[in-house]
Every structure is written in C-alpha cells, then in structure tokens.
C-alpha cells in the first residue's frame, strides 16, 4: 500500500483586471502546467477545483521534504506574473510541521510552523518534549 506523508493545499487567486475569457484561458493553462510540475515533483492524486475567481489545488506526496517544496516553489513562482498569485500549504500528516508559501510576482516566501506536542504519548513517539503550561488560547476545553 502506498504511503503519503504530506498533503498540499493551494489556492490561486486571479487578478480582477482579467476578462472572463482571459481568466478561463489562464485557468486552463495553469491546470496543465501545475499538473506537470506537481507530477514531476512527486505529487499524486492531483485535484483541481474551480471556484470562479480562484483555483484550488490539492495533492499528496510520499514524503514531507522541504527541498521538494522549495523546488516546486521555484517552478510555480513564474506562473504568478501579476495575473494570479497563490499560497501553498504543506501538511505533515503526522501533524508535526506545516510549511506555508506565498507566491506572487515571480517570487516566493516561506513560513514553517512546528506544532506543539500535546503530551507524553505523542512526544515519546516523535522524540519531542510535550507542551508545557497553558495559555488562555491553549487551555483544554
């Protein structure tokens, strides 16, 4: 059975200056290019969802690999040429890390978030210390 340790969510937003016809043409081209780039990068089960003013993309990857995410950003960034921009979210399915990328005008930025370990059981399995203390937003409910 195949194992997929990472899931990617992406949302392309289109410029309001695009005509309806130009948007449809751009969207069709984006889908072809993204399918190729994501597939070459190891993405599987690539799903597109058109929402009118945006294009959602979702797929899975065998591993959670920041180098792969960076390579994808390098290939996808040129598609953000002022007519569209995007954010990409990569989720570690073991819920240890999140990588978020913002791409626009041919460039990209990155943010990585390490998720807190809820307790000893999860911490022992991941080799991490459990979350300590509580804050108003982190109290158990």
CSV table of N, CA and C in Angstrom, one decimal:
chain,number,residue,atom,x,y,z
A,1,UNK,N,0.8,-1.2,0.0
A,1,UNK,CA,0.0,0.0,0.0
A,1,UNK,C,0.9,1.2,0.0
A,2,UNK,N,0.6,2.2,-0.8
A,2,UNK,CA,1.3,3.4,-0.9
A,2,UNK,C,1.2,4.3,0.4
A,3,UNK,N,2.2,5.0,0.7
A,3,UNK,CA,2.2,5.8,1.9
A,3,UNK,C,2.4,7.2,1.5
A,4,UNK,N,1.6,8.1,1.9
A,4,UNK,CA,1.7,9.6,1.6
A,4,UNK,C,1.8,10.4,2.9
A,5,UNK,N,3.0,10.9,3.2
A,5,UNK,CA,3.3,11.6,4.4
A,5,UNK,C,2.9,13.1,4.4
A,6,UNK,N,2.7,13.6,3.2
A,6,UNK,CA,2.4,15.0,3.1
A,6,UNK,C,1.2,15.3,2.2
A,7,UNK,N,0.5,16.3,2.6
A,7,UNK,CA,-0.6,16.8,1.7
A,7,UNK,C,-0.4,18.3,1.4
A,8,UNK,N,-0.7,18.6,0.2
A,8,UNK,CA,-0.6,20.0,-0.2
A,8,UNK,C,-1.9,20.6,-0.6
A,9,UNK,N,-2.2,21.8,-0.1
A,9,UNK,CA,-3.4,22.6,-0.4
A,9,UNK,C,-2.9,23.9,-1.0
A,10,UNK,N,-3.5,24.3,-2.1
A,10,UNK,CA,-3.0,25.5,-2.8
A,10,UNK,C,-4.3,26.3,-3.3
A,11,UNK,N,-4.2,27.6,-3.4
A,11,UNK,CA,-5.3,28.4,-3.9
A,11,UNK,C,-4.7,29.5,-4.7
A,12,UNK,N,-5.0,29.5,-6.0
A,12,UNK,CA,-4.6,30.6,-6.9
A,12,UNK,C,-5.7,31.5,-7.0
A,13,UNK,N,-5.4,32.8,-6.8
A,13,UNK,CA,-6.4,33.9,-6.9
A,13,UNK,C,-6.1,34.7,-8.2
A,14,UNK,N,-7.1,35.1,-8.9
A,14,UNK,CA,-6.9,35.8,-10.2
A,14,UNK,C,-7.1,37.3,-10.0
A,15,UNK,N,-6.4,38.0,-10.9
A,15,UNK,CA,-6.5,39.5,-10.9
A,15,UNK,C,-7.9,39.9,-11.3
A,16,UNK,N,-8.5,40.9,-10.7
A,16,UNK,CA,-9.8,41.3,-11.1
A,16,UNK,C,-9.8,42.0,-12.4
A,17,UNK,N,-8.6,42.4,-12.9
A,17,UNK,CA,-8.4,43.0,-14.2
A,17,UNK,C,-8.6,42.1,-15.4
A,18,UNK,N,-8.6,40.8,-15.1
A,18,UNK,CA,-8.8,39.8,-16.2
A,18,UNK,C,-10.2,39.8,-16.7
A,19,UNK,N,-10.4,39.7,-18.0
A,19,UNK,CA,-11.7,39.4,-18.6
A,19,UNK,C,-12.1,38.0,-18.3
A,20,UNK,N,-13.4,37.7,-18.4
A,20,UNK,CA,-13.8,36.3,-18.2
A,20,UNK,C,-13.1,35.3,-19.1
A,21,UNK,N,-13.0,35.7,-20.4
A,21,UNK,CA,-12.3,34.8,-21.3
A,21,UNK,C,-10.8,34.7,-21.0
A,22,UNK,N,-10.2,35.8,-20.6
A,22,UNK,CA,-8.8,35.7,-20.2
A,22,UNK,C,-8.6,34.8,-19.0
A,23,UNK,N,-9.5,34.9,-18.0
A,23,UNK,CA,-9.4,34.1,-16.8
A,23,UNK,C,-9.6,32.6,-17.2
A,24,UNK,N,-10.5,32.3,-18.0
A,24,UNK,CA,-10.7,30.9,-18.4
A,24,UNK,C,-9.5,30.3,-19.1
A,25,UNK,N,-8.9,31.1,-20.0
A,25,UNK,CA,-7.7,30.7,-20.7
A,25,UNK,C,-6.5,30.5,-19.7
A,26,UNK,N,-6.3,31.5,-18.8
A,26,UNK,CA,-5.3,31.3,-17.8
A,26,UNK,C,-5.5,30.1,-16.9
A,27,UNK,N,-6.7,29.9,-16.5
A,27,UNK,CA,-7.0,28.8,-15.6
A,27,UNK,C,-6.7,27.4,-16.3
A,28,UNK,N,-7.1,27.3,-17.6
A,28,UNK,CA,-6.8,26.1,-18.3
A,28,UNK,C,-5.3,25.9,-18.4
A,29,UNK,N,-4.5,26.9,-18.7
A,29,UNK,CA,-3.1,26.8,-18.8
A,29,UNK,C,-2.5,26.5,-17.5
A,30,UNK,N,-3.0,27.1,-16.4
A,30,UNK,CA,-2.4,26.8,-15.1
A,30,UNK,C,-2.6,25.3,-14.7
A,31,UNK,N,-3.8,24.8,-15.0
A,31,UNK,CA,-4.1,23.4,-14.7
A,31,UNK,C,-3.1,22.5,-15.4
A,32,UNK,N,-2.8,22.7,-16.6
A,32,UNK,CA,-1.9,21.9,-17.4
A,32,UNK,C,-0.5,22.0,-16.8
A,33,UNK,N,0.0,23.2,-16.6
A,33,UNK,CA,1.3,23.5,-16.1
A,33,UNK,C,1.5,22.9,-14.7
A,34,UNK,N,0.5,23.2,-13.8
A,34,UNK,CA,0.6,22.7,-12.4
A,34,UNK,C,0.5,21.1,-12.3
A,35,UNK,N,-0.3,20.5,-13.2
A,35,UNK,CA,-0.3,19.0,-13.2
A,35,UNK,C,1.1,18.5,-13.6
A,36,UNK,N,1.7,19.1,-14.5
A,36,UNK,CA,3.1,18.7,-14.9
A,36,UNK,C,4.1,18.9,-13.8
A,37,UNK,N,4.1,20.1,-13.3
A,37,UNK,CA,5.1,20.5,-12.2
A,37,UNK,C,4.9,19.6,-11.0
A,38,UNK,N,3.7,19.5,-10.5
A,38,UNK,CA,3.4,18.7,-9.3
A,38,UNK,C,3.7,17.3,-9.5
A,39,UNK,N,3.3,16.7,-10.7
A,39,UNK,CA,3.6,15.3,-11.0
A,39,UNK,C,5.1,15.1,-11.1
A,40,UNK,N,5.9,15.9,-11.7
A,40,UNK,CA,7.3,15.8,-11.8
A,40,UNK,C,8.0,15.9,-10.4
A,41,UNK,N,7.3,16.6,-9.5
A,41,UNK,CA,7.8,16.8,-8.1
A,41,UNK,C,7.4,15.7,-7.2
A,42,UNK,N,6.7,14.7,-7.7
A,42,UNK,CA,6.2,13.6,-6.8
A,42,UNK,C,4.8,13.7,-6.4
A,43,UNK,N,4.1,14.7,-6.8
A,43,UNK,CA,2.7,14.9,-6.4
A,43,UNK,C,1.8,13.8,-7.0
A,44,UNK,N,0.9,13.3,-6.2
A,44,UNK,CA,-0.1,12.3,-6.7
A,44,UNK,C,-1.5,12.7,-6.4
A,45,UNK,N,-2.4,12.1,-7.1
A,45,UNK,CA,-3.8,12.3,-6.9
A,45,UNK,C,-4.2,13.8,-6.9
A,46,UNK,N,-3.7,14.5,-8.0
A,46,UNK,CA,-3.8,15.9,-8.1
A,46,UNK,C,-5.2,16.3,-8.4
A,47,UNK,N,-5.8,17.1,-7.6
A,47,UNK,CA,-7.2,17.5,-7.8
A,47,UNK,C,-7.3,19.0,-7.9
A,48,UNK,N,-8.1,19.4,-8.9
A,48,UNK,CA,-8.4,20.9,-9.2
A,48,UNK,C,-9.8,21.2,-8.9
A,49,UNK,N,-10.1,22.3,-8.3
A,49,UNK,CA,-11.4,22.8,-8.0
A,49,UNK,C,-11.6,24.2,-8.4
A,50,UNK,N,-12.3,24.5,-9.4
A,50,UNK,CA,-12.5,25.9,-9.9
A,50,UNK,C,-13.6,26.5,-9.0
A,51,UNK,N,-13.4,27.8,-8.6
A,51,UNK,CA,-14.4,28.4,-7.7
A,51,UNK,C,-14.8,29.8,-8.4
A,52,UNK,N,-14.5,30.0,-9.6
A,52,UNK,CA,-14.9,31.2,-10.3
A,52,UNK,C,-13.8,32.3,-10.3
A,53,UNK,N,-13.5,32.8,-9.1
A,53,UNK,CA,-12.4,33.8,-9.0
A,53,UNK,C,-11.1,33.2,-8.5
A,54,UNK,N,-11.1,31.8,-8.3
A,54,UNK,CA,-9.9,31.2,-7.8
A,54,UNK,C,-9.8,29.7,-8.3
A,55,UNK,N,-8.7,29.1,-8.1
A,55,UNK,CA,-8.4,27.7,-8.4
A,55,UNK,C,-7.8,27.1,-7.2
A,56,UNK,N,-8.5,26.1,-6.7
A,56,UNK,CA,-7.9,25.3,-5.6
A,56,UNK,C,-7.3,24.0,-6.1
A,57,UNK,N,-6.1,23.7,-5.5
A,57,UNK,CA,-5.4,22.5,-5.9
A,57,UNK,C,-5.0,21.7,-4.7
A,58,UNK,N,-5.1,20.4,-4.8
A,58,UNK,CA,-4.8,19.5,-3.7
A,58,UNK,C,-4.1,18.3,-4.2
A,59,UNK,N,-3.1,17.8,-3.5
A,59,UNK,CA,-2.4,16.6,-3.9
A,59,UNK,C,-1.6,16.0,-2.7
A,60,UNK,N,-1.1,14.8,-2.8
A,60,UNK,CA,-0.3,14.2,-1.8
A,60,UNK,C,1.1,13.9,-2.3
A,61,UNK,N,2.0,13.8,-1.3
A,61,UNK,CA,3.4,13.5,-1.6
A,61,UNK,C,3.8,12.3,-0.7
A,62,UNK,N,4.7,11.5,-1.2
A,62,UNK,CA,5.2,10.3,-0.4
A,62,UNK,C,5.9,10.8,0.9
A,63,UNK,N,6.7,11.8,0.8
A,63,UNK,CA,7.5,12.3,1.9
A,63,UNK,C,7.2,13.7,2.2
A,64,UNK,N,7.6,14.2,3.4
A,64,UNK,CA,7.5,15.6,3.8
A,64,UNK,C,8.9,16.1,3.7
A,65,UNK,N,9.2,16.8,2.5
A,65,UNK,CA,10.5,17.2,2.2
A,65,UNK,C,10.6,18.7,1.8
A,66,UNK,N,11.2,19.5,2.6
A,66,UNK,CA,11.3,20.9,2.4
A,66,UNK,C,12.0,21.2,1.1
A,67,UNK,N,13.0,20.4,0.7
A,67,UNK,CA,13.7,20.6,-0.5
A,67,UNK,C,12.8,20.4,-1.7
A,68,UNK,N,11.9,19.5,-1.7
A,68,UNK,CA,10.9,19.3,-2.7
A,68,UNK,C,10.0,20.5,-2.8
A,69,UNK,N,9.5,21.0,-1.6
A,69,UNK,CA,8.6,22.2,-1.6
A,69,UNK,C,9.3,23.4,-2.2
A,70,UNK,N,10.6,23.6,-1.9
A,70,UNK,CA,11.3,24.7,-2.5
A,70,UNK,C,11.5,24.6,-4.0
A,71,UNK,N,11.7,23.4,-4.5
A,71,UNK,CA,11.8,23.1,-5.9
A,71,UNK,C,10.5,23.4,-6.6
A,72,UNK,N,9.4,23.0,-6.0
A,72,UNK,CA,8.1,23.3,-6.5
A,72,UNK,C,7.9,24.8,-6.6
A,73,UNK,N,8.2,25.5,-5.5
A,73,UNK,CA,8.1,27.0,-5.5
A,73,UNK,C,8.8,27.6,-6.6
A,74,UNK,N,10.1,27.2,-6.9
A,74,UNK,CA,10.9,27.7,-7.9
A,74,UNK,C,10.2,27.6,-9.3
A,75,UNK,N,9.5,26.4,-9.5
A,75,UNK,CA,8.9,26.2,-10.8
A,75,UNK,C,7.5,26.8,-10.9
A,76,UNK,N,6.8,27.0,-9.8
A,76,UNK,CA,5.5,27.6,-9.8
A,76,UNK,C,5.5,29.1,-9.8
A,77,UNK,N,6.5,29.7,-9.1
A,77,UNK,CA,6.6,31.2,-9.0
A,77,UNK,C,6.5,31.9,-10.3
A,78,UNK,N,7.1,31.5,-11.4
A,78,UNK,CA,7.0,32.2,-12.7
A,78,UNK,C,5.5,32.3,-13.2
A,79,UNK,N,4.7,31.4,-12.7
A,79,UNK,CA,3.2,31.4,-13.1
A,79,UNK,C,2.5,32.5,-12.4
A,80,UNK,N,3.1,33.1,-11.4
A,80,UNK,CA,2.5,34.2,-10.6
A,80,UNK,C,3.0,35.5,-11.2
A,81,UNK,N,2.5,35.9,-12.3
A,81,UNK,CA,3.1,37.0,-13.1
A,81,UNK,C,2.2,38.3,-13.1
A,82,UNK,N,1.4,38.4,-12.0
A,82,UNK,CA,0.5,39.6,-11.9
A,82,UNK,C,-0.9,39.2,-12.2
A,83,UNK,N,-1.1,38.2,-13.0
A,83,UNK,CA,-2.5,37.7,-13.3
A,83,UNK,C,-3.0,36.8,-12.3
A,84,UNK,N,-2.1,36.2,-11.5
A,84,UNK,CA,-2.5,35.3,-10.5
A,84,UNK,C,-1.5,35.2,-9.4
A,85,UNK,N,-1.9,34.9,-8.2
A,85,UNK,CA,-1.0,34.7,-7.1
A,85,UNK,C,-1.5,33.5,-6.3
A,86,UNK,N,-0.6,32.9,-5.4
A,86,UNK,CA,-1.1,31.8,-4.7
A,86,UNK,C,-0.4,31.6,-3.4
A,87,UNK,N,-1.1,30.9,-2.5
A,87,UNK,CA,-0.5,30.4,-1.3
A,87,UNK,C,-0.5,28.9,-1.3
A,88,UNK,N,0.5,28.2,-0.8
A,88,UNK,CA,0.6,26.8,-0.8
A,88,UNK,C,0.8,26.3,0.7
A,89,UNK,N,0.1,25.4,1.1
A,89,UNK,CA,0.2,24.8,2.5
A,89,UNK,C,0.6,23.3,2.4
A,90,UNK,N,1.7,23.0,3.0
A,90,UNK,CA,2.1,21.6,3.1
A,90,UNK,C,1.9,21.1,4.5
A,91,UNK,N,1.1,20.0,4.7
A,91,UNK,CA,0.8,19.5,6.0
A,91,UNK,C,1.5,18.1,6.2
A,92,UNK,N,2.3,18.0,7.2
A,92,UNK,CA,2.9,16.8,7.6
A,92,UNK,C,1.7,16.0,8.2
A,93,UNK,N,1.4,14.8,7.7
A,93,UNK,CA,0.3,14.1,8.1
A,93,UNK,C,0.5,13.5,9.6
A,94,UNK,N,1.7,13.5,10.1
A,94,UNK,CA,1.9,13.2,11.5
A,94,UNK,C,1.7,14.4,12.4
A,95,UNK,N,1.3,15.5,11.8
A,95,UNK,CA,1.0,16.7,12.5
A,95,UNK,C,2.1,17.2,13.4
A,96,UNK,N,3.3,17.3,12.8
A,96,UNK,CA,4.4,17.8,13.4
A,96,UNK,C,4.8,19.2,12.8
A,97,UNK,N,4.7,19.3,11.5
A,97,UNK,CA,5.1,20.6,10.8
A,97,UNK,C,4.1,21.0,9.8
A,98,UNK,N,4.1,22.3,9.6
A,98,UNK,CA,3.3,22.9,8.5
A,98,UNK,C,4.3,23.9,7.8
A,99,UNK,N,4.3,23.8,6.4
A,99,UNK,CA,5.1,24.8,5.7
A,99,UNK,C,4.1,25.6,4.8
A,100,UNK,N,4.2,26.9,4.8
A,100,UNK,CA,3.3,27.7,4.1
A,100,UNK,C,4.2,28.6,3.2
A,101,UNK,N,3.7,28.7,1.9
A,101,UNK,CA,4.5,29.5,0.9
A,101,UNK,C,3.5,30.5,0.3
A,102,UNK,N,4.0,31.7,0.1
A,102,UNK,CA,3.2,32.8,-0.6
A,102,UNK,C,4.0,33.1,-1.8
A,103,UNK,N,3.3,33.0,-3.0
A,103,UNK,CA,4.0,33.2,-4.3
A,103,UNK,C,3.2,34.3,-5.0
A,104,UNK,N,4.0,35.3,-5.5
A,104,UNK,CA,3.4,36.4,-6.3
A,104,UNK,C,4.5,37.1,-7.0
A,105,UNK,N,4.2,37.7,-8.2
A,105,UNK,CA,5.1,38.4,-9.0
A,105,UNK,C,6.4,37.7,-9.2
A,106,UNK,N,6.3,36.3,-9.4
A,106,UNK,CA,7.5,35.5,-9.7
A,106,UNK,C,8.4,35.2,-8.6
A,107,UNK,N,8.0,35.5,-7.4
A,107,UNK,CA,8.9,35.3,-6.2
A,107,UNK,C,8.1,34.5,-5.1
A,108,UNK,N,8.8,33.9,-4.2
A,108,UNK,CA,8.1,33.2,-3.1
A,108,UNK,C,8.7,33.5,-1.7
A,109,UNK,N,7.9,33.4,-0.7
A,109,UNK,CA,8.3,33.5,0.7
A,109,UNK,C,7.8,32.3,1.4
A,110,UNK,N,8.5,32.0,2.6
A,110,UNK,CA,8.2,30.7,3.3
A,110,UNK,C,8.0,31.0,4.8
A,111,UNK,N,7.2,30.2,5.4
A,111,UNK,CA,7.0,30.1,6.8
A,111,UNK,C,6.8,28.7,7.2
A,112,UNK,N,7.5,28.3,8.3
A,112,UNK,CA,7.4,26.9,8.8
A,112,UNK,C,6.9,27.0,10.3
A,113,UNK,N,5.9,26.2,10.6
A,113,UNK,CA,5.4,26.1,11.9
A,113,UNK,C,5.5,24.7,12.5
A,114,UNK,N,6.2,24.6,13.6
A,114,UNK,CA,6.2,23.3,14.3
A,114,UNK,C,5.0,23.3,15.3
A,115,UNK,N,4.3,22.2,15.2
A,115,UNK,CA,3.1,22.1,16.0
A,115,UNK,C,3.5,21.6,17.4
A,116,UNK,N,2.8,22.0,18.4
A,116,UNK,CA,3.1,21.6,19.8
A,116,UNK,C,2.7,20.1,20.0
A,117,UNK,N,3.6,19.4,20.7
A,117,UNK,CA,3.3,18.0,21.1
A,117,UNK,C,2.3,18.1,22.3
A,118,UNK,N,1.1,17.4,22.1
A,118,UNK,CA,0.1,17.5,23.2
A,118,UNK,C,0.4,16.9,24.5
A,119,UNK,N,1.2,15.8,24.5
A,119,UNK,CA,1.5,15.1,25.7
A,119,UNK,C,2.6,14.1,25.6
A,120,UNK,N,2.8,13.3,26.7
A,120,UNK,CA,3.8,12.3,26.7
A,120,UNK,C,3.7,11.2,25.6
A,121,UNK,N,2.5,10.8,25.3
A,121,UNK,CA,2.4,9.7,24.4
A,121,UNK,C,2.9,10.2,23.0
A,122,UNK,N,2.4,11.3,22.6
A,122,UNK,CA,2.9,11.8,21.3
A,122,UNK,C,4.3,12.2,21.3
A,123,UNK,N,4.8,12.8,22.4
A,123,UNK,CA,6.2,13.2,22.5
A,123,UNK,C,7.1,12.1,22.4
A,124,UNK,N,6.8,10.9,23.1
A,124,UNK,CA,7.6,9.8,23.1
A,124,UNK,C,7.8,9.2,21.7
A,125,UNK,N,6.7,9.2,20.9
A,125,UNK,CA,6.7,8.7,19.6
A,125,UNK,C,7.5,9.5,18.6
A,126,UNK,N,7.5,10.8,18.9
A,126,UNK,CA,8.2,11.8,18.0
A,126,UNK,C,9.6,12.2,18.5
A,127,UNK,N,9.9,11.7,19.7
A,127,UNK,CA,11.2,12.1,20.3
A,127,UNK,C,11.2,13.6,20.7
A,128,UNK,N,10.1,14.1,21.1
A,128,UNK,CA,9.9,15.6,21.4
A,128,UNK,C,9.4,15.7,22.8
A,129,UNK,N,9.6,16.9,23.4
A,129,UNK,CA,9.1,17.2,24.7
A,129,UNK,C,7.6,17.6,24.6
A,130,UNK,N,6.8,17.2,25.6
A,130,UNK,CA,5.4,17.6,25.5
A,130,UNK,C,5.2,19.1,25.7
A,131,UNK,N,4.1,19.6,25.3
A,131,UNK,CA,3.8,21.1,25.5
A,131,UNK,C,3.6,21.3,27.0
A,132,UNK,N,4.2,22.3,27.5
A,132,UNK,CA,4.0,22.6,29.0
A,132,UNK,C,3.3,23.9,29.2
A,133,UNK,N,2.6,24.0,30.3
A,133,UNK,CA,1.9,25.3,30.6
A,133,UNK,C,0.7,25.4,29.7
A,134,UNK,N,-0.1,26.4,30.1
A,134,UNK,CA,-1.3,26.7,29.3
A,134,UNK,C,-1.4,28.2,29.2
A,135,UNK,N,-1.9,28.6,28.1
A,135,UNK,CA,-2.3,30.0,27.9
A,135,UNK,C,-3.8,30.0,27.7
A,136,UNK,N,-4.4,31.2,27.8
A,136,UNK,CA,-5.9,31.2,27.6
A,136,UNK,C,-6.3,30.5,26.3
A,137,UNK,N,-5.5,30.7,25.2
A,137,UNK,CA,-5.9,30.1,23.9
A,137,UNK,C,-5.6,28.6,23.9
A,138,UNK,N,-4.8,28.1,24.7
A,138,UNK,CA,-4.4,26.7,24.6
A,138,UNK,C,-5.0,25.8,25.7
A,139,UNK,N,-5.8,26.4,26.6
A,139,UNK,CA,-6.4,25.6,27.6
A,139,UNK,C,-7.3,24.5,27.0
A,140,UNK,N,-7.3,23.3,27.7
A,140,UNK,CA,-8.2,22.2,27.2
A,140,UNK,C,-9.7,22.6,27.4
A,141,UNK,N,-10.5,22.3,26.5
A,141,UNK,CA,-11.9,22.6,26.6
A,141,UNK,C,-12.7,21.3,26.6
